[in-house]
Amino acid sequence: MKVSIERSALLKSLGHVQSVVERRNTIPILSNVLLEAGGGRLGLTATDLDITIVEETEASVQADGATTVSAHTLFDIVRKLPDGADVSLTLEDGERLLVESGRSRFRLAALDRQDFPTMSEGDLPYRFTLAAEELKRLIDKARFAISTEETRYYLNGIYLHVAEDGDVATLRAVATDGHRLAQVEQDVPDGATGMPGIIVPRKTVGEIRKLIDEVDTGIDISLSDTKIRFGFGGVVVISKLIDGTFPDYTRVIPQGNDKEMQIDGKLFAEAVDRVSTISSDKTRSVKLALDDDLLTLSVTSPDSGTATEELAAAYSAGAMEIGFNSKYLLDILGQIEGETASLHLADPASPTVLRDSMDTGALYVLMPMRV
Amino acid sequence: MDALCLDCCTAFDALPVRCPSCFGRRLISHTDLSSLTIAHVDCDAFYAAVEKRDNPTLRDKPLIIGGTSNRGVVSTACYIARMHGVHSAMPMYKARKLCPSATIIPPNMATYREVSRQIRAYFHALTPSVEPLSIDEAFLDLTGTRALHRAPASVLLARLARDIERDIGITVSIGLSHNKFLAKLASDLDKPRGFSVIGRAETQDKLAPMPVTKIYGVGKATFRALQKDGLTTIGQLQSMEDTLLVRRYGSIGLRLARLARGEDDRSVSARSTAKSVSSERTLSHDLRDLGALQDKMWRACEQVSHDLKAKGIAATTLTLKLKTSGHRSLTRSKSLSDPTQLARRMYEELLPMLAKCADGTPYRLIGVGASKFSDAKLADPVDLAAPERERQKRLENAVDALRDRFGPDSIALGRGYKGKPGKPGKQ
């Protein structure tokens, strides 16, 4: 194998695939990136056995071939090469990869490509395309609520499914950790009808979100009930799905919360952030006292003192007090795009619903805390 | 006053040979009798004493309370059985061998709790400062009660012992001293039906010949460490420099040094209630199969849940306890995001840990503990990821209500149901 490639092209592709490689691996070859040269292209593949990322980029191939070398080492080398340099990769007697650029020369230990694990896609019967912006929205507005609790592994991802409410079907992304829940929906794309409900693991969500950050084309998605494949601009990501049953979240979304408060989401978030400075690290609770068109935020910490702030709000459903975890509240307010956030409350012990005036397809549920 | 008759509770200035008012011989004398106020009251062979009280035919026979199977463990042995060498925590088969004539009764906890409650009421009549240590013992701080009761603490305690014996039919032993550690040591010196005193001046001398294991907190491991260094009596510890003990044994060294001198500044705190609730069972035969262990764990979860609900508290930390056939104890703990009272939730939280432990190792004991308590009002809030929890809550409450009404075995939930019929037609 012998291939030459422009440094920035290699860096970009390597940057994409190397992030899936775990820093610590018990199986040595999982630290490596698979390099495949042929047909005027260089293919790079990295995997952690749950996610595989494949990226192809144009290169000048002098000799076809393939090998694997440490992904992080190669990435660090290429990163440190000067901008605009050309990099040549040559496999020497199957054991060393010679990396040359200008006056720099590296020989990296290589492992045989035969040992590199391949992940079969299998049959992926459901195919549809989402615009990058659509996928970004689904991910961004749901991912903060993904649980990290290991015992309930089925919460460690985003539940993507087609929900039917009467005659209207929507594609929905839902995540919850038991304390808060995010539900984002949009029109069902062609081809998604009938797809199984799937749980996309947190790591996959993070990788995809990074990869599509600068993408503005369509993202081709195909899936079965065990795997999902994302394809866009020379990049293919294949991931296993979480094998579990997502809870019937619709039962916990309150339907009859009749006390509604409308408030400027941005001012609200800033005020919550300010008063929560006082709260101790552990509880982080903030108390909301609602009265006619007035919201009073307060935090009392036995150690550091007290804080209060008043905000104008549209509210007329009678005085009530309710407490929330300030971090959870801020997470949700951070997703609100419109000027107005609306809170739908029932009582101080029941879940509260939050909505965004700009994005009616997004809904958040937050459990109160006792304060 | 320097002397006291335990039978008629009369105080004297000098120790007579016989009590001049009741002619009794149970007299104690001590120069500090009128000044010491911290007491430890301990019931004598409590479970056995209750059983003997309720069934006088057992009175003069050896009696053992505990699990009746061969795998059972002795909870309490009466003093007659103790003469044969039986003691609590001894395996039942051993106790049977030592004392074949003993009557063995499984514990009736409900009865013992009721008697304990009655006894505690007598404590509270003397002082609000009562710190129960377990079902059958408590610390009492009688400081400042002299003016109220018009008698020194020692006289009050002698009356207390007499009244409990007369009204409830249980004998107690009393230790009186100037701190909790010494009071507890003292109550153990003259058992049963005893009253012993450790005064300030004699503290060090009384402690000196005692083995180091008398110091609370000195268990197997610390004892081994001390023994290795040739330290077996408290007197030897007294002769060591504090700094040396700290350097050698770390933070526990300081405690050793202070307790060896009889210094203990813990106050008797009425508020210190139970810190954990647990239920554990020695199995009739070793189990290694996950399914079988799961069933036993479910039973334990139900029991713990029941106790938490009865106390109106909820727990945030759950502990799984297992003992291998080789008597090695394993504990696995887990903290929850919010407190629970629900058997089902405890079971589900503990299950992954049990599954990890069920690797083919045979276990002889399984138990579940709950700790870090908070108010029941905070228990099991709505969990957005567990929509079934509200139903589960209502279900368990309904089952509890049925059990309260028709008895604990009247209804069993799936896993706990073993098709074990009561008497047909009775339920």
PDB file of N, CA and C in Angstrom, chain B residues 304-341:
ATOM      1  N   VAL B 304     -38.577  -5.696  54.549  1.00  0.00           N
ATOM      2  CA  VAL B 304     -37.969  -4.381  54.783  1.00  0.00           C
ATOM      3  C   VAL B 304     -38.977  -3.292  54.416  1.00  0.00           C
ATOM      4  N   SER B 305     -39.636  -3.474  53.285  1.00  0.00           N
ATOM      5  CA  SER B 305     -40.631  -2.510  52.842  1.00  0.00           C
ATOM      6  C   SER B 305     -41.733  -2.365  53.890  1.00  0.00           C
ATOM      7  N   HIS B 306     -42.149  -3.490  54.416  1.00  0.00           N
ATOM      8  CA  HIS B 306     -43.195  -3.484  55.443  1.00  0.00           C
ATOM      9  C   HIS B 306     -42.737  -2.695  56.667  1.00  0.00           C
ATOM     10  N   ASP B 307     -41.498  -2.933  57.107  1.00  0.00           N
ATOM     11  CA  ASP B 307     -40.976  -2.243  58.287  1.00  0.00           C
ATOM     12  C   ASP B 307     -40.859  -0.742  58.042  1.00  0.00           C
ATOM     13  N   LEU B 308     -40.387  -0.382  56.845  1.00  0.00           N
ATOM     14  CA  LEU B 308     -40.252   1.043  56.519  1.00  0.00           C
ATOM     15  C   LEU B 308     -41.620   1.711  56.543  1.00  0.00           C
ATOM     16  N   LYS B 309     -42.594   1.052  55.947  1.00  0.00           N
ATOM     17  CA  LYS B 309     -43.932   1.628  55.885  1.00  0.00           C
ATOM     18  C   LYS B 309     -44.506   1.768  57.291  1.00  0.00           C
ATOM     19  N   ALA B 310     -44.250   0.743  58.133  1.00  0.00           N
ATOM     20  CA  ALA B 310     -44.779   0.786  59.491  1.00  0.00           C
ATOM     21  C   ALA B 310     -44.161   1.944  60.269  1.00  0.00           C
ATOM     22  N   LYS B 311     -42.898   2.244  59.983  1.00  0.00           N
ATOM     23  CA  LYS B 311     -42.220   3.324  60.710  1.00  0.00           C
ATOM     24  C   LYS B 311     -42.460   4.679  60.067  1.00  0.00           C
ATOM     25  N   GLY B 312     -43.103   4.677  58.908  1.00  0.00           N
ATOM     26  CA  GLY B 312     -43.341   5.941  58.233  1.00  0.00           C
ATOM     27  C   GLY B 312     -42.068   6.588  57.722  1.00  0.00           C
ATOM     28  N   ILE B 313     -41.110   5.751  57.305  1.00  0.00           N
ATOM     29  CA  ILE B 313     -39.869   6.301  56.765  1.00  0.00           C
ATOM     30  C   ILE B 313     -39.579   5.658  55.414  1.00  0.00           C
ATOM     31  N   ALA B 314     -38.631   6.260  54.708  1.00  0.00           N
ATOM     32  CA  ALA B 314     -38.224   5.735  53.414  1.00  0.00           C
ATOM     33  C   ALA B 314     -36.705   5.743  53.368  1.00  0.00           C
ATOM     34  N   ALA B 315     -36.127   4.854  52.583  1.00  0.00           N
ATOM     35  CA  ALA B 315     -34.674   4.703  52.579  1.00  0.00           C
ATOM     36  C   ALA B 315     -34.085   5.051  51.224  1.00  0.00           C
ATOM     37  N   THR B 316     -32.890   5.640  51.258  1.00  0.00           N
ATOM     38  CA  THR B 316     -32.220   6.029  50.019  1.00  0.00           C
ATOM     39  C   THR B 316     -31.087   5.069  49.665  1.00  0.00           C
ATOM     40  N   THR B 317     -30.584   4.343  50.679  1.00  0.00           N
ATOM     41  CA  THR B 317     -29.503   3.402  50.394  1.00  0.00           C
ATOM     42  C   THR B 317     -29.991   1.976  50.630  1.00  0.00           C
ATOM     43  N   LEU B 318     -29.715   1.120  49.675  1.00  0.00           N
ATOM     44  CA  LEU B 318     -30.114  -0.278  49.790  1.00  0.00           C
ATOM     45  C   LEU B 318     -28.857  -1.144  49.844  1.00  0.00           C
ATOM     46  N   THR B 319     -28.939  -2.186  50.652  1.00  0.00           N
ATOM     47  CA  THR B 319     -27.788  -3.066  50.775  1.00  0.00           C
ATOM     48  C   THR B 319     -28.229  -4.514  50.606  1.00  0.00           C
ATOM     49  N   LEU B 320     -27.474  -5.220  49.811  1.00  0.00           N
ATOM     50  CA  LEU B 320     -27.701  -6.655  49.645  1.00  0.00           C
ATOM     51  C   LEU B 320     -26.625  -7.369  50.443  1.00  0.00           C
ATOM     52  N   LYS B 321     -27.030  -8.303  51.276  1.00  0.00           N
ATOM     53  CA  LYS B 321     -26.046  -9.026  52.068  1.00  0.00           C
ATOM     54  C   LYS B 321     -26.139 -10.507  51.737  1.00  0.00           C
ATOM     55  N   LEU B 322     -24.996 -11.110  51.525  1.00  0.00           N
ATOM     56  CA  LEU B 322     -24.955 -12.535  51.242  1.00  0.00           C
ATOM     57  C   LEU B 322     -23.853 -13.155  52.088  1.00  0.00           C
ATOM     58  N   LYS B 323     -24.056 -14.404  52.497  1.00  0.00           N
ATOM     59  CA  LYS B 323     -22.985 -15.108  53.174  1.00  0.00           C
ATOM     60  C   LYS B 323     -22.773 -16.425  52.437  1.00  0.00           C
ATOM     61  N   THR B 324     -21.542 -16.675  52.051  1.00  0.00           N
ATOM     62  CA  THR B 324     -21.261 -17.894  51.301  1.00  0.00           C
ATOM     63  C   THR B 324     -21.290 -19.090  52.242  1.00  0.00           C
ATOM     64  N   SER B 325     -21.328 -20.284  51.669  1.00  0.00           N
ATOM     65  CA  SER B 325     -21.331 -21.484  52.505  1.00  0.00           C
ATOM     66  C   SER B 325     -20.064 -21.519  53.352  1.00  0.00           C
ATOM     67  N   GLY B 326     -19.013 -20.826  52.914  1.00  0.00           N
ATOM     68  CA  GLY B 326     -17.783 -20.763  53.690  1.00  0.00           C
ATOM     69  C   GLY B 326     -17.792 -19.628  54.703  1.00  0.00           C
ATOM     70  N   HIS B 327     -18.969 -19.081  55.008  1.00  0.00           N
ATOM     71  CA  HIS B 327     -19.150 -18.034  56.009  1.00  0.00           C
ATOM     72  C   HIS B 327     -18.446 -16.733  55.672  1.00  0.00           C
ATOM     73  N   ARG B 328     -18.234 -16.496  54.382  1.00  0.00           N
ATOM     74  CA  ARG B 328     -17.663 -15.215  53.993  1.00  0.00           C
ATOM     75  C   ARG B 328     -18.828 -14.277  53.680  1.00  0.00           C
ATOM     76  N   SER B 329     -18.804 -13.101  54.276  1.00  0.00           N
ATOM     77  CA  SER B 329     -19.907 -12.166  54.054  1.00  0.00           C
ATOM     78  C   SER B 329     -19.612 -11.239  52.895  1.00  0.00           C
ATOM     79  N   LEU B 330     -20.623 -11.010  52.085  1.00  0.00           N
ATOM     80  CA  LEU B 330     -20.509 -10.054  50.988  1.00  0.00           C
ATOM     81  C   LEU B 330     -21.597  -9.022  51.182  1.00  0.00           C
ATOM     82  N   THR B 331     -21.270  -7.750  51.014  1.00  0.00           N
ATOM     83  CA  THR B 331     -22.343  -6.768  50.986  1.00  0.00           C
ATOM     84  C   THR B 331     -22.177  -5.889  49.752  1.00  0.00           C
ATOM     85  N   ARG B 332     -23.292  -5.545  49.176  1.00  0.00           N
ATOM     86  CA  ARG B 332     -23.294  -4.665  47.999  1.00  0.00           C
ATOM     87  C   ARG B 332     -24.325  -3.577  48.265  1.00  0.00           C
ATOM     88  N   SER B 333     -23.903  -2.315  48.138  1.00  0.00           N
ATOM     89  CA  SER B 333     -24.811  -1.219  48.447  1.00  0.00           C
ATOM     90  C   SER B 333     -25.084  -0.367  47.231  1.00  0.00           C
ATOM     91  N   LYS B 334     -26.199   0.308  47.298  1.00  0.00           N
ATOM     92  CA  LYS B 334     -26.567   1.159  46.187  1.00  0.00           C
ATOM     93  C   LYS B 334     -27.355   2.347  46.697  1.00  0.00           C
ATOM     94  N   SER B 335     -27.030   3.533  46.203  1.00  0.00           N
ATOM     95  CA  SER B 335     -27.790   4.720  46.568  1.00  0.00           C
ATOM     96  C   SER B 335     -28.777   5.043  45.470  1.00  0.00           C
ATOM     97  N   LEU B 336     -29.980   5.398  45.872  1.00  0.00           N
ATOM     98  CA  LEU B 336     -31.017   5.719  44.894  1.00  0.00           C
ATOM     99  C   LEU B 336     -31.094   7.226  44.707  1.00  0.00           C
ATOM    100  N   SER B 337     -31.705   7.640  43.630  1.00  0.00           N
ATOM    101  CA  SER B 337     -31.839   9.074  43.377  1.00  0.00           C
ATOM    102  C   SER B 337     -32.867   9.692  44.318  1.00  0.00           C
ATOM    103  N   ASP B 338     -33.806   8.904  44.782  1.00  0.00           N
ATOM    104  CA  ASP B 338     -34.770   9.401  45.770  1.00  0.00           C
ATOM    105  C   ASP B 338     -35.208   8.229  46.643  1.00  0.00           C
ATOM    106  N   PRO B 339     -35.667   8.522  47.858  1.00  0.00           N
ATOM    107  CA  PRO B 339     -35.962   7.451  48.810  1.00  0.00           C
ATOM    108  C   PRO B 339     -37.133   6.553  48.377  1.00  0.00           C
ATOM    109  N   THR B 340     -37.111   5.334  48.876  1.00  0.00           N
ATOM    110  CA  THR B 340     -38.173   4.391  48.513  1.00  0.00           C
ATOM    111  C   THR B 340     -38.723   3.659  49.727  1.00  0.00           C
ATOM    112  N   GLN B 341     -39.937   3.188  49.560  1.00  0.00           N
ATOM    113  CA  GLN B 341     -40.583   2.299  50.531  1.00  0.00           C
ATOM    114  C   GLN B 341     -41.046   1.032  49.833  1.00  0.00           C
TER     115      GLN B 341
END
